[in-house]
Amino acid sequence: MSSKIRVRFAPSPTGPLHIGGVRTALYNYLLARKLGGTFLLRIEDTDQTRFVPGAEDYILESLAWLGIMPDEGVGIGGPHAPYRQSERKDLYKAYADELISTGKAYYAFDSAEELDAIRAVYESKGTAFQYNALTRVKLKNSLSMSPGAIEEALASGQPYVIRLKVPAKAEIRFQDSIRDWVHVHTSSMDDKVLMKSDGMPTYHLANVVDDHIMEITHVIRGEEWLPSAPLHILLYQAFGWQAPQFAHLPLLLKPEGNGKLSKRDADLGGFPVFPLEWTDPQSGVVSKGFKQEGYLPEATLNFLAFLGWNPGTEQELFSLDELVNAFSLERINKAGAKFDVNKAKWFNEQYVKQHPVSELASAYLPEIESGKAEAFVQLFLDRITFPQELGQKVAEFSAFPKEYDSAVLANKWNSEAQKGLLAIQTCIEHIQDWHAESIKHVIHGTLETEGIKMGKVMQMLRVALSGNGAGPDLMISMELWGKQQVAERLSVALAQFPKLSE
RNA sequence: GGUCCGUUCGUCUAGGGGUUAGGACACGUCCCUUUCACGGAUGAAACACGGGUUCGAUUCCCGUACGGACUACCA
């Protein structure tokens, strides 16, 4: 008996992959790597009406961007191909038939409209309708109909679904890796549809059959599946199969208020909930992506990993390999986690700072000569959250000041500052070796001989050169502007500042 | 409504029968710096409530409240 770990990520191609889905994929990936197992990708496209073109590619591209590619599955191949459920359609029918023949499932001929009507009646009475042991005898199915009538209905091609015959009185229990024992009584479950009238299986059947065939050992999925887990257990029992180990992940919640994180929150909060930018093929509406917003894949992964899991130590920055190493199902939390943009940004800043300067320079300042571009990156590295801010920073830096910080001017512009700036204007003319260190040396020396305190003029010098009262290291800035530019900026500023007499 | 799941600073969380309840983000203050940012230090900030069990409960049990998920021929 093989004890090889096999996990899967099984999204539906109904739109862009949600960030919660990405976290599910990540946890699956981490467990597989941690235990030397296999991570596979299966596409659950059994609902033909909700298929969205491009969604499958989007999923693959997202996983590739983050570096958590599956070992097996759609787009990769493997021993259990095909991995797209629509292409495995015929398989499921045979399993459903097996359940019919063993009496674990039955045909139901009730139309969707009939059931809706029944539901409406129940609802008007303040109760909920359940298709179960109590009601199925009064409905149109192979349990209530005579053998002849069933025969006839089937032969005449009357549409039907196959439903699981849920036992009336039984307690279903299973041990979840995250929630421990979960018990549910079958009286609160209904006879779920296994095969739809269009010949496609429902999620429940396809999922259980495929997880079994593909030898999945651990099912790691979102908490929204917890209520249907007992049904899946029942299915495994009906087939006589061993159920995999379940782990139901806590949900990702809205940053404000309550509820599941949704696309709407992203639009409202100005942050992405999708890994990559997505253009809706129907409406053309574009949704932001972590990548396009400027989040680095390592930062996105690290941030996501910590939403619902932690290593139990005080280390927060983890590479993917370190995550693999530290990961365990046991340390996943039970309660839902609110998405916090500030924390995401903080992670990104950490990774931006760690990023090789040369790469940032060539990727984000491609127009600028590499040596200078790297100097700019160094200058702004601590002041940006997203690397693409670099271009804007450099543009602002390079532009001639349009106006001068009036508050600083009001406070610091005095005759001593004027004297200092005049002295600086003269002395920089003589600097041959135009580098931050030598500029600093000369300016300091000049101010000292003039008997002017640094504090009295330096901020005015900054305002004169950049227009701003705050900014990066002035000496390095001067080096980057170049001697001629500095001289020009200084003389323009001096001409505009009010003239002060001694 | 029913079923199930959950609840430690504003947020992510550590912890766990006896602790000054720890860390991180954000926020305040201070230091560093010519300024800002970075960095460092520091402050404010939490065990939902009520009953048990116990010498002792934030920790275990039960209720309540609150929150969430699910309740389709969607996944």
Coordinates of C-alpha atoms (C1' of nucleotides) in Angstrom, one line a residue:
Chain A
M1 CA 0.0 0.0 0.0
S2 CA 1.4 3.3 -1.1
S3 CA 1.6 6.1 1.4
K4 CA 2.7 8.7 -1.2
I5 CA 1.2 12.0 -0.5
R6 CA -1.0 13.4 -3.3
V7 CA -2.8 16.7 -3.1
R8 CA -4.8 18.6 -5.7
F9 CA -6.0 22.1 -6.4
A10 CA -9.3 21.9 -8.2
P11 CA -10.6 25.3 -9.3
S12 CA -13.5 25.9 -11.7
P13 CA -12.8 28.0 -14.7
T14 CA -15.6 30.4 -14.0
G15 CA -13.5 33.6 -13.8
P16 CA -10.2 34.8 -12.6
L17 CA -8.7 32.9 -9.8
H18 CA -9.5 34.5 -6.5
I19 CA -6.7 35.3 -4.0
G20 CA -8.3 32.9 -1.5
G21 CA -8.0 30.2 -4.2
V22 CA -4.4 31.1 -4.6
R23 CA -3.8 30.5 -0.9
T24 CA -5.5 27.2 -1.2
A25 CA -3.2 26.3 -4.0
L26 CA -0.3 27.5 -2.0
Y27 CA -1.1 25.3 1.0
N28 CA -1.6 22.3 -1.2
Y29 CA 1.8 23.0 -2.8
L30 CA 3.5 23.5 0.5
L31 CA 2.2 20.2 1.9
A32 CA 3.2 18.3 -1.2
R33 CA 6.7 19.7 -1.1
K34 CA 7.0 19.3 2.6
L35 CA 6.1 15.6 2.5
G36 CA 7.7 14.8 -0.8
G37 CA 4.3 14.3 -2.5
T38 CA 2.7 15.3 -5.7
F39 CA 0.6 18.4 -6.3
L40 CA -1.9 18.2 -9.1
L41 CA -4.2 20.6 -10.9
R42 CA -7.6 19.5 -12.0
I43 CA -10.1 21.7 -13.7
E44 CA -13.7 21.3 -12.5
D45 CA -15.7 22.4 -15.4
T46 CA -18.8 20.4 -15.0
D47 CA -21.0 23.4 -15.2
Q48 CA -21.1 24.3 -18.9
T49 CA -23.2 27.3 -18.3
R50 CA -20.6 29.0 -16.2
F51 CA -17.6 28.4 -18.3
V52 CA -15.5 31.5 -18.9
P53 CA -13.0 31.6 -21.7
G54 CA -9.5 32.3 -20.6
A55 CA -10.1 31.4 -17.0
E56 CA -8.1 28.2 -17.3
D57 CA -5.1 29.9 -18.8
Y58 CA -5.4 32.6 -16.1
I59 CA -5.1 29.9 -13.4
L60 CA -2.0 28.4 -15.0
E61 CA -0.4 31.8 -15.5
S62 CA -1.1 32.8 -11.9
L63 CA 0.4 29.7 -10.5
A64 CA 3.4 30.1 -12.8
W65 CA 3.9 33.8 -11.7
L66 CA 4.0 32.7 -8.1
G67 CA 6.2 29.7 -8.8
I68 CA 3.8 27.1 -7.4
M69 CA 3.3 25.1 -10.5
P70 CA 1.6 21.7 -10.2
D71 CA 3.6 18.5 -10.9
E72 CA 0.7 16.9 -12.7
G73 CA -2.5 18.0 -14.3
V74 CA -4.1 20.3 -16.9
G75 CA -1.4 22.0 -18.9
I76 CA 1.2 19.5 -17.7
G77 CA -0.1 16.1 -18.2
G78 CA 0.3 13.0 -16.1
P79 CA -0.8 9.4 -15.5
H80 CA -4.4 10.3 -14.8
A81 CA -5.0 12.5 -17.9
P82 CA -7.3 14.1 -18.8
Y83 CA -7.5 16.4 -15.9
R84 CA -10.4 18.5 -17.2
Q85 CA -13.6 17.0 -15.8
S86 CA -15.5 17.9 -19.0
E87 CA -13.2 15.5 -20.8
R88 CA -13.9 12.7 -18.2
K89 CA -17.7 13.0 -18.6
D90 CA -18.3 9.3 -19.5
L91 CA -16.4 8.1 -16.5
Y92 CA -18.8 9.5 -14.0
K93 CA -21.9 8.0 -15.5
A94 CA -20.5 4.5 -14.9
Y95 CA -19.9 5.3 -11.3
A96 CA -23.4 6.8 -10.9
D97 CA -24.8 3.6 -12.5
E98 CA -22.9 1.5 -10.0
L99 CA -24.6 3.4 -7.2
I100 CA -28.0 2.8 -8.8
S101 CA -27.3 -0.9 -9.1
T102 CA -26.2 -1.2 -5.5
G103 CA -29.3 0.8 -4.3
K104 CA -27.2 3.7 -3.0
A105 CA -28.7 6.1 -5.5
Y106 CA -31.9 6.5 -7.6
Y107 CA -33.4 8.2 -10.6
A108 CA -35.4 11.3 -10.1
F109 CA -37.7 12.7 -12.7
D110 CA -38.9 15.8 -11.0
S111 CA -38.3 18.9 -13.2
A112 CA -36.4 21.9 -11.9
E113 CA -39.7 23.9 -12.1
E114 CA -41.6 21.4 -10.1
L115 CA -39.0 21.4 -7.4
D116 CA -38.9 25.2 -7.4
A117 CA -42.7 25.3 -6.9
I118 CA -42.4 22.8 -4.0
R119 CA -39.7 24.9 -2.4
A120 CA -41.8 28.0 -2.7
V121 CA -44.7 26.3 -0.9
Y122 CA -42.4 25.2 1.9
E123 CA -40.9 28.7 2.1
S124 CA -44.3 30.3 2.4
K125 CA -44.9 28.1 5.4
G126 CA -41.6 29.2 6.9
T127 CA -39.8 25.9 6.5
A128 CA -37.2 24.6 4.1
F129 CA -37.8 21.9 1.6
Q130 CA -35.4 18.9 1.7
Y131 CA -35.3 16.1 -0.9
N132 CA -34.7 13.4 1.6
A133 CA -36.0 10.1 3.2
L134 CA -39.2 11.9 4.3
T135 CA -40.2 13.5 1.1
R136 CA -38.8 11.3 -1.6
V137 CA -41.6 8.8 -1.4
K138 CA -44.0 11.5 -2.5
L139 CA -41.9 12.7 -5.4
K140 CA -41.2 11.4 -8.9
N141 CA -38.3 9.0 -8.6
S142 CA -37.4 5.3 -8.9
L143 CA -38.0 4.8 -5.3
S144 CA -41.7 5.9 -5.4
M145 CA -42.6 4.7 -8.9
S146 CA -43.5 1.3 -10.0
P147 CA -40.9 -0.7 -11.9
G148 CA -43.0 -0.4 -15.1
A149 CA -43.3 3.4 -14.8
I150 CA -39.6 3.7 -14.3
E151 CA -38.9 1.5 -17.2
E152 CA -41.2 3.6 -19.4
A153 CA -39.9 7.0 -18.2
L154 CA -36.3 5.9 -19.0
A155 CA -37.2 4.4 -22.3
S156 CA -39.1 7.4 -23.4
G157 CA -36.1 9.6 -22.8
Q158 CA -37.7 11.6 -20.0
P159 CA -35.0 13.8 -18.4
Y160 CA -33.8 12.6 -15.1
V161 CA -31.1 13.2 -12.5
I162 CA -29.5 10.7 -10.3
R163 CA -29.7 11.4 -6.6
L164 CA -27.8 9.9 -3.7
K165 CA -30.1 8.0 -1.3
V166 CA -29.0 9.5 2.0
P167 CA -29.8 7.2 4.9
A168 CA -32.6 8.6 7.2
K169 CA -30.9 8.2 10.5
A170 CA -27.2 8.0 10.7
E171 CA -24.5 10.1 12.2
I172 CA -21.6 11.1 9.8
R173 CA -18.4 11.9 11.4
F174 CA -14.9 12.7 10.2
Q175 CA -11.8 14.1 11.6
D176 CA -10.7 17.3 9.9
S177 CA -7.0 18.2 10.1
I178 CA -7.9 21.7 11.2
R179 CA -11.2 21.4 13.0
D180 CA -10.9 17.9 14.5
W181 CA -14.1 15.9 14.7
V182 CA -17.1 17.2 12.8
H183 CA -20.4 15.4 13.2
V184 CA -23.5 15.8 11.1
H185 CA -26.7 13.9 11.2
T186 CA -28.1 12.6 7.9
S187 CA -31.5 14.0 8.8
S188 CA -30.2 17.4 8.0
M189 CA -28.8 16.4 4.7
D190 CA -30.7 16.0 1.4
D191 CA -30.5 13.6 -1.4
K192 CA -28.0 15.6 -3.5
V193 CA -28.0 15.3 -7.2
L194 CA -25.1 13.3 -8.5
M195 CA -25.8 13.4 -12.2
K196 CA -27.5 16.3 -13.8
S197 CA -30.1 15.9 -16.6
D198 CA -27.6 17.2 -19.1
G199 CA -25.5 14.1 -18.4
M200 CA -22.8 15.9 -16.5
P201 CA -21.9 15.0 -13.0
T202 CA -22.3 17.5 -10.2
Y203 CA -19.3 18.7 -8.3
H204 CA -19.9 16.2 -5.5
L205 CA -19.7 13.1 -7.7
A206 CA -17.0 14.2 -10.0
N207 CA -14.9 15.4 -7.1
V208 CA -15.1 12.2 -5.1
V209 CA -14.6 10.0 -8.1
D210 CA -11.6 11.9 -9.4
D211 CA -10.0 12.3 -5.9
H212 CA -10.3 8.5 -5.6
I213 CA -9.0 7.7 -9.1
M214 CA -6.2 10.2 -8.8
E215 CA -5.3 8.7 -5.4
I216 CA -5.6 12.0 -3.6
T217 CA -4.5 11.5 0.1
H218 CA -5.3 15.0 1.4
V219 CA -8.1 17.3 0.4
I220 CA -7.2 20.8 1.3
R221 CA -9.9 23.3 0.4
G222 CA -11.8 26.3 1.7
E223 CA -14.2 26.2 4.6
E224 CA -17.2 26.8 2.2
W225 CA -16.9 23.1 1.5
L226 CA -17.3 22.0 5.1
P227 CA -21.1 21.6 4.9
S228 CA -20.8 19.2 2.0
A229 CA -18.0 17.2 3.4
P230 CA -20.4 14.8 5.1
L231 CA -22.0 14.1 1.8
H232 CA -18.6 13.3 0.3
I233 CA -17.9 10.9 3.2
L234 CA -21.2 9.3 2.4
L235 CA -20.2 8.9 -1.2
Y236 CA -16.9 7.3 -0.3
Q237 CA -18.8 4.9 1.9
A238 CA -21.3 4.2 -0.8
F239 CA -18.4 3.2 -3.2
G240 CA -16.6 1.4 -0.5
W241 CA -13.6 3.6 -0.8
Q242 CA -11.4 5.1 1.8
A243 CA -11.9 8.8 2.2
P244 CA -8.9 11.1 2.0
Q245 CA -7.8 13.3 4.9
F246 CA -9.8 16.5 4.9
A247 CA -8.5 20.0 5.9
H248 CA -10.9 22.9 5.6
L249 CA -9.2 26.2 5.5
P250 CA -10.5 29.3 7.2
L251 CA -12.0 31.9 4.9
L252 CA -10.4 35.1 3.7
L253 CA -12.6 38.0 4.9
K254 CA -13.4 41.5 3.9
P255 CA -11.0 44.1 5.5
E256 CA -13.9 46.1 6.8
G257 CA -17.1 44.8 8.1
N258 CA -18.0 41.1 7.7
G259 CA -18.2 38.5 5.0
K260 CA -16.1 36.7 2.5
L261 CA -13.6 38.8 0.6
S262 CA -15.1 39.6 -2.8
K263 CA -14.3 41.4 -6.0
R264 CA -16.4 44.3 -4.8
D265 CA -14.1 44.8 -1.8
A266 CA -11.2 45.2 -4.2
D267 CA -13.0 47.9 -6.2
L268 CA -14.0 49.7 -3.0
G269 CA -10.7 49.4 -1.1
G270 CA -8.4 50.0 -4.0
F271 CA -6.5 46.8 -3.6
P272 CA -6.4 43.6 -5.7
V273 CA -8.1 40.3 -4.9
F274 CA -6.7 38.6 -8.0
P275 CA -3.2 37.6 -8.6
L276 CA -3.1 38.9 -12.2
E277 CA -5.0 41.6 -14.0
W278 CA -8.1 40.2 -15.5
T279 CA -10.3 41.6 -18.2
D280 CA -13.8 40.2 -18.2
P281 CA -14.4 38.8 -21.7
Q282 CA -18.1 39.8 -21.5
S283 CA -18.1 43.2 -20.0
G284 CA -14.6 44.3 -20.7
V285 CA -14.3 45.4 -17.1
V286 CA -10.7 45.2 -15.9
S287 CA -9.8 44.0 -12.4
K288 CA -6.5 44.8 -10.7
G289 CA -3.9 42.1 -10.2
F290 CA -1.3 41.8 -7.5
K291 CA 1.4 41.6 -10.2
Q292 CA 0.3 44.7 -12.0
E293 CA -0.1 46.6 -8.8
G294 CA 3.6 46.0 -8.1
Y295 CA 3.5 43.2 -5.6
L296 CA 6.5 40.8 -6.0
P297 CA 5.6 37.1 -6.2
E298 CA 7.6 36.3 -3.1
A299 CA 5.8 39.0 -1.1
T300 CA 2.4 37.9 -2.3
L301 CA 3.2 34.3 -1.3
N302 CA 4.6 35.3 2.1
F303 CA 1.6 37.5 2.8
L304 CA -0.9 34.9 1.7
A305 CA 0.8 32.1 3.7
F306 CA 0.4 34.1 6.9
L307 CA -3.3 34.6 6.4
G308 CA -4.5 31.6 8.4
W309 CA -1.2 30.0 9.2
N310 CA 2.0 30.9 11.1
P311 CA 5.1 29.0 12.0
G312 CA 4.8 29.6 15.7
T313 CA 8.1 31.5 15.8
E314 CA 8.7 35.2 15.4
Q315 CA 10.1 35.0 12.0
E316 CA 7.8 36.6 9.4
L317 CA 9.9 36.8 6.2
F318 CA 9.9 33.4 4.5
S319 CA 11.1 32.4 1.1
L320 CA 9.1 29.7 -0.6
D321 CA 11.6 27.1 0.4
E322 CA 11.5 28.2 4.0
L323 CA 7.7 28.1 3.9
V324 CA 7.9 24.5 2.6
N325 CA 10.1 23.7 5.5
A326 CA 8.1 25.3 8.2
F327 CA 4.6 24.4 6.9
S328 CA 2.3 22.0 8.6
L329 CA -1.5 21.5 8.5
E330 CA -1.6 21.5 12.3
R331 CA -0.6 25.2 12.5
I332 CA -3.4 26.4 10.3
N333 CA -6.0 28.5 12.2
K334 CA -9.7 27.9 12.5
A335 CA -11.0 31.4 12.3
G336 CA -11.4 33.5 9.2
A337 CA -8.7 36.1 8.5
K338 CA -9.3 39.6 7.4
F339 CA -7.4 40.8 4.4
D340 CA -5.1 43.7 5.5
V341 CA -3.6 45.8 2.7
N342 CA -1.1 47.5 5.0
K343 CA 0.4 44.2 5.9
A344 CA 0.6 43.2 2.3
K345 CA 2.4 46.5 1.5
W346 CA 4.8 46.0 4.3
F347 CA 5.7 42.5 3.0
N348 CA 6.3 44.0 -0.4
E349 CA 8.5 46.8 0.9
Q350 CA 10.6 44.1 2.6
Y351 CA 11.0 42.1 -0.6
V352 CA 11.6 45.2 -2.7
K353 CA 14.5 46.1 -0.4
Q354 CA 15.9 42.6 -0.7
H355 CA 15.6 42.6 -4.5
P356 CA 18.9 42.9 -6.5
V357 CA 19.4 46.6 -7.3
S358 CA 20.6 45.8 -10.8
E359 CA 17.4 44.0 -11.6
L360 CA 15.2 46.7 -10.4
A361 CA 17.3 49.2 -12.3
S362 CA 17.1 47.4 -15.6
A363 CA 13.4 46.4 -15.2
Y364 CA 12.0 49.7 -14.0
L365 CA 14.5 52.3 -15.2
P366 CA 15.4 50.9 -18.6
E367 CA 15.8 54.3 -20.3
I368 CA 18.6 55.3 -17.9
E369 CA 22.2 54.3 -18.2
S370 CA 22.7 51.3 -15.8
G371 CA 25.2 52.9 -13.4
K372 CA 23.1 55.9 -12.9
A373 CA 19.9 53.8 -12.8
E374 CA 21.3 51.7 -10.0
A375 CA 22.2 54.9 -8.1
F376 CA 18.7 56.0 -8.4
V377 CA 17.4 52.7 -7.2
Q378 CA 19.7 52.9 -4.1
L379 CA 18.5 56.5 -3.5
F380 CA 14.8 55.6 -3.5
L381 CA 14.7 52.0 -2.4
D382 CA 13.7 52.8 1.2
R383 CA 11.0 55.1 0.1
I384 CA 8.8 53.0 -2.2
T385 CA 6.3 50.2 -1.7
F386 CA 6.1 49.1 -5.3
P387 CA 9.0 49.0 -7.8
Q388 CA 7.2 50.9 -10.5
E389 CA 7.2 54.0 -8.2
L390 CA 10.8 54.2 -9.2
G391 CA 10.0 55.8 -12.6
Q392 CA 7.8 58.5 -11.0
K393 CA 10.4 59.2 -8.3
V394 CA 13.1 59.7 -10.8
A395 CA 10.9 61.9 -13.0
E396 CA 10.1 64.1 -10.0
F397 CA 13.7 64.2 -9.0
S398 CA 14.9 65.1 -12.5
A399 CA 12.3 67.8 -13.1
F400 CA 13.3 71.4 -12.4
P401 CA 11.5 72.7 -9.3
K402 CA 8.3 74.4 -10.2
E403 CA 7.7 75.9 -6.8
Y404 CA 9.5 76.1 -3.5
D405 CA 8.2 74.8 -0.2
S406 CA 6.7 78.0 1.3
A407 CA 6.6 76.7 4.9
V408 CA 10.3 76.1 4.9
L409 CA 11.0 79.3 3.1
A410 CA 9.0 81.2 5.8
N411 CA 10.9 79.5 8.6
K412 CA 14.4 79.1 7.3
W413 CA 15.0 81.8 4.8
N414 CA 17.1 84.4 6.6
S415 CA 20.2 86.4 6.0
E416 CA 22.4 83.7 7.4
A417 CA 20.9 81.1 5.1
Q418 CA 21.3 83.5 2.2
K419 CA 24.9 84.0 3.1
G420 CA 25.4 80.2 3.2
L421 CA 23.8 79.6 -0.1
L422 CA 25.8 82.3 -1.7
A423 CA 29.0 80.7 -0.3
I424 CA 27.9 77.3 -1.5
Q425 CA 27.2 78.7 -4.9
T426 CA 30.7 80.0 -5.1
C427 CA 32.5 77.0 -3.7
I428 CA 30.9 74.3 -5.8
E429 CA 32.3 76.0 -8.9
H430 CA 35.7 74.8 -7.8
I431 CA 34.8 71.2 -7.1
Q432 CA 36.6 69.2 -9.7
D433 CA 35.8 65.7 -8.4
W434 CA 31.9 65.8 -8.5
H435 CA 31.0 63.1 -6.1
A436 CA 28.8 63.1 -3.0
E437 CA 31.8 62.7 -0.6
S438 CA 33.9 65.5 -2.1
I439 CA 30.8 67.8 -2.4
K440 CA 30.1 67.2 1.2
H441 CA 33.7 67.9 2.2
V442 CA 33.8 71.2 0.3
I443 CA 30.5 72.5 1.5
H444 CA 31.2 71.6 5.1
G445 CA 34.6 73.2 4.9
T446 CA 33.2 76.4 3.3
L447 CA 30.4 76.7 5.9
E448 CA 32.9 76.2 8.7
T449 CA 35.2 79.0 7.5
E450 CA 32.3 81.3 7.0
G451 CA 31.2 80.4 10.5
I452 CA 27.7 79.2 9.5
K453 CA 26.0 76.3 11.1
M454 CA 25.0 73.5 8.8
G455 CA 21.5 73.3 10.3
K456 CA 20.9 76.9 9.3
V457 CA 21.4 76.4 5.6
M458 CA 21.1 72.8 4.6
Q459 CA 17.3 72.6 4.4
M460 CA 17.3 75.8 2.4
L461 CA 19.8 74.3 0.1
R462 CA 17.5 71.4 -0.4
V463 CA 14.5 73.6 -1.1
A464 CA 16.6 75.7 -3.5
L465 CA 17.7 72.6 -5.4
S466 CA 14.6 70.4 -5.3
G467 CA 11.8 72.6 -4.2
N468 CA 10.9 70.3 -1.4
G469 CA 11.6 70.5 2.3
A470 CA 12.2 66.7 2.6
G471 CA 13.8 64.1 0.4
P472 CA 16.7 61.7 0.0
D473 CA 20.3 62.4 0.8
L474 CA 21.2 65.8 -0.5
M475 CA 24.9 65.1 -1.4
I476 CA 24.0 62.0 -3.4
S477 CA 21.2 64.0 -5.0
M478 CA 23.7 66.7 -6.0
E479 CA 26.0 64.1 -7.4
L480 CA 23.2 62.7 -9.5
W481 CA 21.9 66.1 -10.7
G482 CA 25.4 67.0 -11.9
K483 CA 27.4 70.1 -11.2
Q484 CA 26.0 72.2 -14.0
Q485 CA 22.4 71.4 -13.1
V486 CA 23.0 72.1 -9.4
A487 CA 24.6 75.5 -10.3
E488 CA 21.7 76.4 -12.4
R489 CA 19.1 75.3 -9.9
L490 CA 20.9 77.3 -7.2
S491 CA 21.1 80.5 -9.2
V492 CA 17.5 80.3 -10.3
A493 CA 16.4 79.8 -6.7
L494 CA 18.5 82.6 -5.4
A495 CA 17.0 84.9 -8.0
Q496 CA 13.5 83.9 -6.9
F497 CA 14.0 84.0 -3.1
P498 CA 13.4 87.3 -1.5
K499 CA 16.6 89.4 -1.3
L500 CA 17.6 89.9 2.3
S501 CA 20.1 92.6 3.5
E502 CA 22.5 91.9 6.3
Chain B
rG1 C1' -35.4 29.7 9.4
rG2 C1' -32.3 25.0 9.5
rU3 C1' -27.4 22.6 9.7
rC4 C1' -22.3 23.3 10.5
rC5 C1' -18.0 26.2 11.8
rG6 C1' -15.8 30.0 14.5
rU7 C1' -14.6 34.2 18.5
rU8 C1' -7.0 36.8 22.2
rC9 C1' -4.9 44.3 20.9
rG10 C1' -8.1 48.2 15.1
rU11 C1' -5.7 44.0 11.8
rC12 C1' -2.6 39.2 11.3
rU13 C1' -1.4 36.2 15.3
rA14 C1' 1.7 33.5 19.8
rG15 C1' 0.3 31.3 24.1
rG16 C1' -2.2 28.1 27.3
rG17 C1' -5.3 25.9 34.2
rG18 C1' -1.2 30.0 38.1
rU19 C1' 2.3 34.7 32.4
rU20 C1' 3.9 41.9 33.7
rA21 C1' -0.9 37.6 28.0
rG22 C1' 4.4 37.8 23.6
rG23 C1' 5.4 39.3 18.3
rA24 C1' 4.2 41.8 13.6
rC25 C1' 1.3 45.7 10.7
rA26 C1' -1.0 50.3 11.5
rC27 C1' -0.8 54.5 15.2
rG28 C1' 1.9 58.0 19.1
rU29 C1' 6.7 59.5 21.3
rC30 C1' 12.0 59.5 21.3
rC31 C1' 16.9 58.5 19.1
rC32 C1' 19.7 58.4 14.5
rU33 C1' 19.8 62.0 10.1
rU34 C1' 21.0 68.6 7.3
rU35 C1' 15.3 67.0 6.2
rC36 C1' 12.2 63.0 5.0
rA37 C1' 12.3 57.8 4.5
rC38 C1' 15.0 53.5 6.5
rG39 C1' 16.7 51.6 11.1
rG40 C1' 16.6 51.5 16.5
rA41 C1' 14.0 52.3 21.2
rU42 C1' 9.5 53.0 23.5
rG43 C1' 4.1 53.8 24.4
rA44 C1' -1.1 53.1 23.9
rA45 C1' -3.9 48.7 22.6
rA46 C1' -6.8 42.2 23.4
rC47 C1' -8.5 36.9 26.1
rA48 C1' -17.1 38.5 23.6
rC49 C1' -20.6 37.5 27.9
rG50 C1' -22.8 34.2 31.7
rG51 C1' -22.6 29.9 34.3
rG52 C1' -20.1 25.5 35.8
rU53 C1' -15.4 22.2 36.9
rU54 C1' -11.1 23.7 39.9
rC55 C1' -7.5 26.1 45.4
rG56 C1' -7.2 28.9 40.8
rA57 C1' -9.8 29.7 34.2
rU58 C1' -8.3 33.8 29.2
rU59 C1' -7.0 28.5 28.6
rC60 C1' -11.5 22.7 30.0
rC61 C1' -17.2 22.0 29.7
rC62 C1' -22.2 24.1 28.9
rG63 C1' -25.1 28.0 27.5
rU64 C1' -25.9 33.0 25.4
rA65 C1' -24.4 36.7 22.2
rC66 C1' -22.0 38.0 17.9
rG67 C1' -19.8 36.6 13.2
rG68 C1' -19.3 33.4 9.1
rA69 C1' -20.2 29.3 5.6
rC70 C1' -23.7 26.3 3.6
rU71 C1' -28.8 25.4 2.5
rA72 C1' -29.3 24.7 -6.6
rC73 C1' -29.8 19.7 -11.9
rC74 C1' -23.0 26.3 -9.1
rA75 C1' -18.6 25.0 -7.8

